Amino acid sequence: MPASTGGIIGGGPRPCNSGLPGNEPLTKAEAVLNSPHFPLLETTLSGPRPLIAGNWKMNAGDAAGIALARAVIEGAGSETLGCDLLLCPPAVILAEVARLAGGSAAAVGGQDCHAEDAGAHTGDLSAIMLREAGASFVIVGHSERRAGHGETDAMVRAKAEAAHRAGLTAIVCIGETEGERAAGKTLDVLAHQVGGSVPAGAGAADTVIAYEPVWAIGSGRTPSPGEVAEAHAHIRARLAGRVDSAAEVRILYGGSVKPDNAGAILALGDVNGALIGGASLDAAAFLAIARLCR
Ligand code: PEP
């Protein structure tokens, strides 16, 4: 599912609709950006097509996951959404979900891959295997893997490179811990992670960045829209010296995105979609978020 890249006006990405009645998308975005809590950012009329991605984690790897996938695919089937959809189910049902998604608006992705293409790595999956099972994306460097499996920036970059070799789009996750934010280190951490985790030579066609503050994942807490906007603008600026066509790279926000807070986040100029955990396990909630990109 290639990114649809429209012409850029103002040098940034296209914001999503706020979802609020009576507001046109740019009116909402401008209102958000002009509030006293926000840095002044450029807004655009077009840019990377938003991506709404569901990370099911270690949930719904059975008939419930098949039913969830079917509900999302059928729910989206009769609509023209203003975004691309991505489902990242547990690997054991990925091939079945990919079969269901065939010909639909939804793509399918893995939640992790090994950095090597094959070999003696018990329990691991290669990017090539994911591709053969029907994936077109793979998440790498999720904070749960960085924290729970000791993954470093270099390991994440190697996994992204493996994804690229296999023809997958890598969703490279980065984000600060609560302590790093409290210490005022957020922007430095993000710059370091972009430099260490994103392969040189990556570009909009094969790489998506997911900004996921570690403390916001699964907590019900989110940064303020101003903090999200600042982080995304910083990430894009750091990408500019590192990847091809940085303005076209999709930068997703992730961390406790729900239907009731997604509109304000997705309306921000440098936010090109969302990576969604908990709310992606509810087809109605997931689709409600996707519809904000109409
Ligand atoms: C995630 O795990 O990537 C995530 C964003 O989770 P949640 O939406 O539940 O915070």
CSV table of C-alpha atoms and ligand atoms in Angstrom, one decimal:
chain,number,residue,atom,x,y,z
A,1,MET,CA,0.0,0.0,0.0
A,2,PRO,CA,2.1,2.9,-1.2
A,3,ALA,CA,1.8,6.3,0.4
A,4,SER,CA,-0.2,8.7,-1.7
A,5,THR,CA,1.9,11.8,-1.8
A,6,GLY,CA,0.2,15.0,-2.9
A,7,GLY,CA,1.9,18.3,-3.5
A,8,ILE,CA,3.1,20.1,-0.4
A,9,ILE,CA,1.9,23.6,0.3
A,10,GLY,CA,3.9,25.3,3.0
A,11,GLY,CA,6.5,22.5,3.3
A,12,GLY,CA,4.6,20.3,5.7
A,13,PRO,CA,2.1,17.5,5.8
A,14,ARG,CA,-1.7,17.4,5.5
A,15,PRO,CA,-3.6,17.4,8.8
A,16,CYS,CA,-6.6,15.2,9.4
A,17,ASN,CA,-10.1,16.5,10.0
A,18,SER,CA,-10.8,17.5,13.6
A,19,GLY,CA,-14.1,15.7,13.5
A,20,LEU,CA,-15.8,18.6,15.2
A,21,PRO,CA,-19.0,19.7,13.6
A,22,GLY,CA,-19.0,23.0,11.8
A,23,ASN,CA,-15.2,23.1,11.4
A,24,GLU,CA,-13.4,22.6,8.1
A,25,PRO,CA,-10.1,20.6,8.6
A,26,LEU,CA,-7.8,23.6,8.1
A,27,THR,CA,-9.9,25.8,10.2
A,28,LYS,CA,-9.6,23.4,13.1
A,29,ALA,CA,-5.9,22.9,12.5
A,30,GLU,CA,-5.3,26.7,12.4
A,31,ALA,CA,-7.3,27.2,15.5
A,32,VAL,CA,-5.3,24.5,17.3
A,33,LEU,CA,-2.0,25.9,16.1
A,34,ASN,CA,-2.9,29.4,16.9
A,35,SER,CA,-3.8,28.7,20.5
A,36,PRO,CA,-1.4,30.2,23.1
A,37,HIS,CA,-0.3,26.7,24.0
A,38,PHE,CA,1.1,25.9,20.5
A,39,PRO,CA,4.2,27.0,18.6
A,40,LEU,CA,3.4,28.6,15.3
A,41,LEU,CA,3.6,25.9,12.7
A,42,GLU,CA,3.0,25.9,9.0
A,43,THR,CA,-0.2,24.3,7.8
A,44,THR,CA,-0.7,22.6,4.5
A,45,LEU,CA,-3.5,21.6,2.2
A,46,SER,CA,-2.0,18.3,1.2
A,47,GLY,CA,0.8,15.9,2.1
A,48,PRO,CA,1.3,12.3,3.0
A,49,ARG,CA,-2.0,10.4,3.2
A,50,PRO,CA,-2.6,9.7,6.9
A,51,LEU,CA,-2.1,6.1,8.2
A,52,ILE,CA,-4.2,4.7,11.0
A,53,ALA,CA,-2.5,1.7,12.3
A,54,GLY,CA,-3.6,-0.8,14.9
A,55,ASN,CA,-1.1,-2.6,17.0
A,56,TRP,CA,-2.9,-5.5,18.6
A,57,LYS,CA,0.1,-6.6,20.6
A,58,MET,CA,-0.3,-10.0,22.3
A,59,ASN,CA,-4.1,-9.9,22.1
A,60,ALA,CA,-6.8,-11.4,19.8
A,61,GLY,CA,-4.6,-14.1,18.3
A,62,ASP,CA,-7.6,-16.4,17.9
A,63,ALA,CA,-11.1,-16.4,16.5
A,64,ALA,CA,-11.7,-13.0,18.2
A,65,GLY,CA,-8.8,-11.5,16.2
A,66,ILE,CA,-10.3,-12.9,12.9
A,67,ALA,CA,-13.7,-11.4,13.9
A,68,LEU,CA,-12.0,-8.1,14.8
A,69,ALA,CA,-10.2,-7.9,11.4
A,70,ARG,CA,-13.4,-8.8,9.6
A,71,ALA,CA,-15.3,-6.1,11.5
A,72,VAL,CA,-12.7,-3.4,10.6
A,73,ILE,CA,-12.5,-4.5,6.9
A,74,GLU,CA,-16.2,-4.8,6.4
A,75,GLY,CA,-16.8,-1.6,8.4
A,76,ALA,CA,-14.4,0.3,6.2
A,77,GLY,CA,-15.5,-1.4,3.1
A,78,SER,CA,-18.5,0.8,2.1
A,79,GLU,CA,-16.7,4.0,3.0
A,80,THR,CA,-14.2,6.3,1.4
A,81,LEU,CA,-11.8,7.0,4.2
A,82,GLY,CA,-9.3,9.8,4.1
A,83,CYS,CA,-6.6,7.6,5.4
A,84,ASP,CA,-4.9,4.2,4.9
A,85,LEU,CA,-5.6,1.5,7.4
A,86,LEU,CA,-3.2,-1.0,8.8
A,87,LEU,CA,-3.8,-4.0,11.1
A,88,CYS,CA,-0.9,-5.5,13.0
A,89,PRO,CA,-2.3,-8.7,14.5
A,90,PRO,CA,-0.3,-11.4,16.4
A,91,ALA,CA,1.9,-13.3,13.9
A,92,VAL,CA,-0.1,-16.6,14.3
A,93,ILE,CA,-3.1,-15.1,12.5
A,94,LEU,CA,-1.3,-12.6,10.2
A,95,ALA,CA,-1.7,-14.8,7.1
A,96,GLU,CA,-5.4,-15.3,7.8
A,97,VAL,CA,-5.9,-11.5,8.4
A,98,ALA,CA,-4.0,-10.8,5.2
A,99,ARG,CA,-6.3,-13.1,3.3
A,100,LEU,CA,-9.3,-11.3,4.7
A,101,ALA,CA,-7.8,-7.9,3.9
A,102,GLY,CA,-6.9,-8.8,0.3
A,103,GLY,CA,-8.5,-6.3,-2.0
A,104,SER,CA,-9.7,-4.1,0.8
A,105,ALA,CA,-8.5,-0.7,2.1
A,106,ALA,CA,-6.6,-2.3,4.9
A,107,ALA,CA,-3.0,-3.4,4.8
A,108,VAL,CA,-1.4,-5.9,7.3
A,109,GLY,CA,1.8,-5.6,9.3
A,110,GLY,CA,3.9,-7.6,11.7
A,111,GLN,CA,4.7,-6.3,15.2
A,112,ASP,CA,8.4,-7.1,15.0
A,113,CYS,CA,11.0,-8.9,12.9
A,114,HIS,CA,14.5,-10.3,13.2
A,115,ALA,CA,17.4,-8.3,11.8
A,116,GLU,CA,18.6,-11.3,9.7
A,117,ASP,CA,16.9,-12.9,6.8
A,118,ALA,CA,17.1,-16.5,8.0
A,119,GLY,CA,19.1,-18.7,10.4
A,120,ALA,CA,19.3,-20.2,13.9
A,121,HIS,CA,17.0,-17.8,15.8
A,122,THR,CA,14.5,-19.9,17.6
A,123,GLY,CA,11.2,-18.2,18.0
A,124,ASP,CA,11.9,-15.3,15.8
A,125,LEU,CA,10.4,-14.3,12.5
A,126,SER,CA,12.2,-12.7,9.5
A,127,ALA,CA,10.8,-9.8,7.6
A,128,ILE,CA,10.8,-12.1,4.5
A,129,MET,CA,8.5,-14.5,6.4
A,130,LEU,CA,6.2,-11.6,7.3
A,131,ARG,CA,6.1,-10.5,3.7
A,132,GLU,CA,5.4,-14.0,2.4
A,133,ALA,CA,2.5,-14.3,4.9
A,134,GLY,CA,0.9,-11.2,3.4
A,135,ALA,CA,2.4,-8.3,5.4
A,136,SER,CA,3.4,-5.0,3.8
A,137,PHE,CA,4.5,-3.2,7.0
A,138,VAL,CA,6.4,-4.2,10.2
A,139,ILE,CA,6.6,-2.3,13.4
A,140,VAL,CA,10.2,-2.1,14.8
A,141,GLY,CA,11.6,-0.6,18.0
A,142,HIS,CA,8.3,-0.5,19.9
A,143,SER,CA,9.1,0.7,23.4
A,144,GLU,CA,7.8,-2.6,24.8
A,145,ARG,CA,10.5,-4.3,22.7
A,146,ARG,CA,13.2,-1.8,23.6
A,147,ALA,CA,12.4,-2.1,27.3
A,148,GLY,CA,11.4,-5.8,27.5
A,149,HIS,CA,14.0,-7.2,25.0
A,150,GLY,CA,16.8,-4.8,25.4
A,151,GLU,CA,16.6,-3.5,21.9
A,152,THR,CA,19.0,-0.6,21.1
A,153,ASP,CA,18.8,2.0,18.4
A,154,ALA,CA,21.4,0.0,16.4
A,155,MET,CA,19.3,-3.2,16.7
A,156,VAL,CA,16.2,-1.3,15.7
A,157,ARG,CA,18.0,0.1,12.7
A,158,ALA,CA,19.1,-3.3,11.6
A,159,LYS,CA,15.5,-4.6,11.8
A,160,ALA,CA,14.4,-1.6,9.7
A,161,GLU,CA,17.1,-2.5,7.2
A,162,ALA,CA,15.8,-6.1,7.1
A,163,ALA,CA,12.3,-4.9,6.6
A,164,HIS,CA,13.5,-2.8,3.6
A,165,ARG,CA,15.4,-5.8,2.1
A,166,ALA,CA,12.2,-7.7,2.3
A,167,GLY,CA,10.2,-5.0,0.6
A,168,LEU,CA,8.3,-4.0,3.8
A,169,THR,CA,7.6,-0.5,5.1
A,170,ALA,CA,9.2,-0.2,8.5
A,171,ILE,CA,7.3,1.7,11.2
A,172,VAL,CA,10.2,2.9,13.4
A,173,CYS,CA,9.0,3.7,16.9
A,174,ILE,CA,10.7,6.3,19.0
A,175,GLY,CA,9.7,8.2,22.2
A,176,GLU,CA,10.9,9.5,25.5
A,177,THR,CA,10.3,8.0,28.9
A,178,GLU,CA,8.6,10.0,31.6
A,179,GLY,CA,11.8,10.7,33.4
A,180,GLU,CA,13.4,12.0,30.2
A,181,ARG,CA,10.5,14.4,29.6
A,182,ALA,CA,10.6,15.6,33.2
A,183,ALA,CA,14.4,16.2,32.8
A,184,GLY,CA,13.7,18.3,29.7
A,185,LYS,CA,15.5,15.8,27.4
A,186,THR,CA,12.6,14.9,25.1
A,187,LEU,CA,13.9,16.6,22.0
A,188,ASP,CA,17.5,15.3,22.5
A,189,VAL,CA,16.2,11.8,23.0
A,190,LEU,CA,14.1,12.0,19.8
A,191,ALA,CA,17.0,13.3,17.8
A,192,HIS,CA,19.3,10.6,19.1
A,193,GLN,CA,16.7,7.9,18.3
A,194,VAL,CA,16.1,9.2,14.8
A,195,GLY,CA,19.8,9.3,14.2
A,196,GLY,CA,20.4,5.8,15.6
A,197,SER,CA,17.2,3.9,14.5
A,198,VAL,CA,16.4,5.2,11.0
A,199,PRO,CA,18.5,3.7,8.3
A,200,ALA,CA,20.5,6.1,6.2
A,201,GLY,CA,18.8,6.2,2.7
A,202,ALA,CA,15.4,5.5,4.1
A,203,GLY,CA,12.5,7.4,2.6
A,204,ALA,CA,8.8,8.0,2.5
A,205,ALA,CA,8.2,4.9,0.4
A,206,ASP,CA,9.7,2.5,2.9
A,207,THR,CA,9.7,4.2,6.3
A,208,VAL,CA,7.1,5.5,8.7
A,209,ILE,CA,8.1,7.1,12.1
A,210,ALA,CA,5.8,6.5,15.1
A,211,TYR,CA,6.4,9.0,17.9
A,212,GLU,CA,5.2,7.2,21.0
A,213,PRO,CA,6.0,8.8,24.4
A,214,VAL,CA,6.7,5.7,26.5
A,215,TRP,CA,4.7,7.1,29.5
A,216,ALA,CA,1.6,7.7,27.2
A,217,ILE,CA,1.4,4.1,26.0
A,218,GLY,CA,-1.5,2.3,27.6
A,219,SER,CA,-1.7,4.9,30.4
A,220,GLY,CA,-4.7,7.0,29.3
A,221,ARG,CA,-2.4,10.0,29.4
A,222,THR,CA,-1.2,12.0,26.4
A,223,PRO,CA,1.1,14.9,25.9
A,224,SER,CA,-0.7,18.2,25.2
A,225,PRO,CA,-1.3,18.9,21.5
A,226,GLY,CA,1.4,21.5,21.7
A,227,GLU,CA,3.9,19.0,23.0
A,228,VAL,CA,2.9,16.5,20.2
A,229,ALA,CA,3.3,19.3,17.6
A,230,GLU,CA,6.7,20.3,19.0
A,231,ALA,CA,7.9,16.7,18.9
A,232,HIS,CA,6.7,15.9,15.4
A,233,ALA,CA,8.2,19.1,14.0
A,234,HIS,CA,11.5,18.2,15.6
A,235,ILE,CA,11.4,14.7,14.3
A,236,ARG,CA,10.7,16.0,10.8
A,237,ALA,CA,13.6,18.4,11.0
A,238,ARG,CA,15.9,15.6,12.1
A,239,LEU,CA,14.7,13.4,9.3
A,240,ALA,CA,15.5,16.2,6.8
A,241,GLY,CA,19.3,15.6,7.0
A,242,ARG,CA,18.9,11.8,7.0
A,243,VAL,CA,16.3,10.5,4.6
A,244,ASP,CA,14.9,11.2,1.2
A,245,SER,CA,11.9,13.4,0.9
A,246,ALA,CA,11.6,14.0,4.6
A,247,ALA,CA,8.5,16.2,4.1
A,248,GLU,CA,6.7,13.2,2.7
A,249,VAL,CA,7.6,10.7,5.5
A,250,ARG,CA,4.5,9.8,7.6
A,251,ILE,CA,5.0,10.6,11.3
A,252,LEU,CA,2.4,8.9,13.4
A,253,TYR,CA,1.5,9.8,17.0
A,254,GLY,CA,1.0,6.9,19.4
A,255,GLY,CA,0.0,6.7,23.0
A,256,SER,CA,-3.5,6.4,24.4
A,257,VAL,CA,-5.2,7.6,21.2
A,258,LYS,CA,-9.0,7.2,21.6
A,259,PRO,CA,-11.9,8.5,19.5
A,260,ASP,CA,-12.4,11.4,22.0
A,261,ASN,CA,-8.8,12.7,21.8
A,262,ALA,CA,-7.8,11.7,18.3
A,263,GLY,CA,-9.4,14.7,16.5
A,264,ALA,CA,-7.2,17.3,18.3
A,265,ILE,CA,-4.1,15.2,17.7
A,266,LEU,CA,-4.7,14.3,14.1
A,267,ALA,CA,-5.5,17.9,13.2
A,268,LEU,CA,-1.9,18.9,14.0
A,269,GLY,CA,0.2,19.8,11.0
A,270,ASP,CA,3.1,17.4,11.3
A,271,VAL,CA,0.9,14.4,12.5
A,272,ASN,CA,0.2,12.0,9.6
A,273,GLY,CA,-1.8,9.4,11.4
A,274,ALA,CA,-1.7,7.3,14.6
A,275,LEU,CA,-0.4,4.1,15.9
A,276,ILE,CA,-3.1,2.7,18.2
A,277,GLY,CA,-2.9,0.0,20.8
A,278,GLY,CA,-5.9,-0.5,23.1
A,279,ALA,CA,-8.5,1.3,20.9
A,280,SER,CA,-7.5,-0.8,17.9
A,281,LEU,CA,-9.0,-3.9,19.7
A,282,ASP,CA,-12.4,-2.3,19.3
A,283,ALA,CA,-13.4,-2.1,15.6
A,284,ALA,CA,-15.9,0.7,16.2
A,285,ALA,CA,-13.4,2.8,18.1
A,286,PHE,CA,-10.6,2.1,15.5
A,287,LEU,CA,-12.9,3.1,12.7
A,288,ALA,CA,-14.2,6.1,14.5
A,289,ILE,CA,-10.6,7.4,14.7
A,290,ALA,CA,-10.0,6.6,11.0
A,291,ARG,CA,-13.1,8.6,10.1
A,292,LEU,CA,-11.6,11.7,11.6
A,293,CYS,CA,-9.2,11.6,8.6
A,294,ARG,CA,-12.1,11.9,6.1
B,1,PEP,C1,1.1,1.2,21.3
B,1,PEP,O1,1.3,0.2,22.0
B,1,PEP,O2,1.7,1.4,20.3
B,1,PEP,C2,0.1,2.1,21.8
B,1,PEP,C3,0.1,3.3,21.3
B,1,PEP,O3,-0.8,1.7,22.7
B,1,PEP,P1,-2.1,2.5,23.4
B,1,PEP,O4,-2.8,3.1,22.2
B,1,PEP,O5,-2.8,1.4,24.1
B,1,PEP,O6,-1.5,3.5,24.3
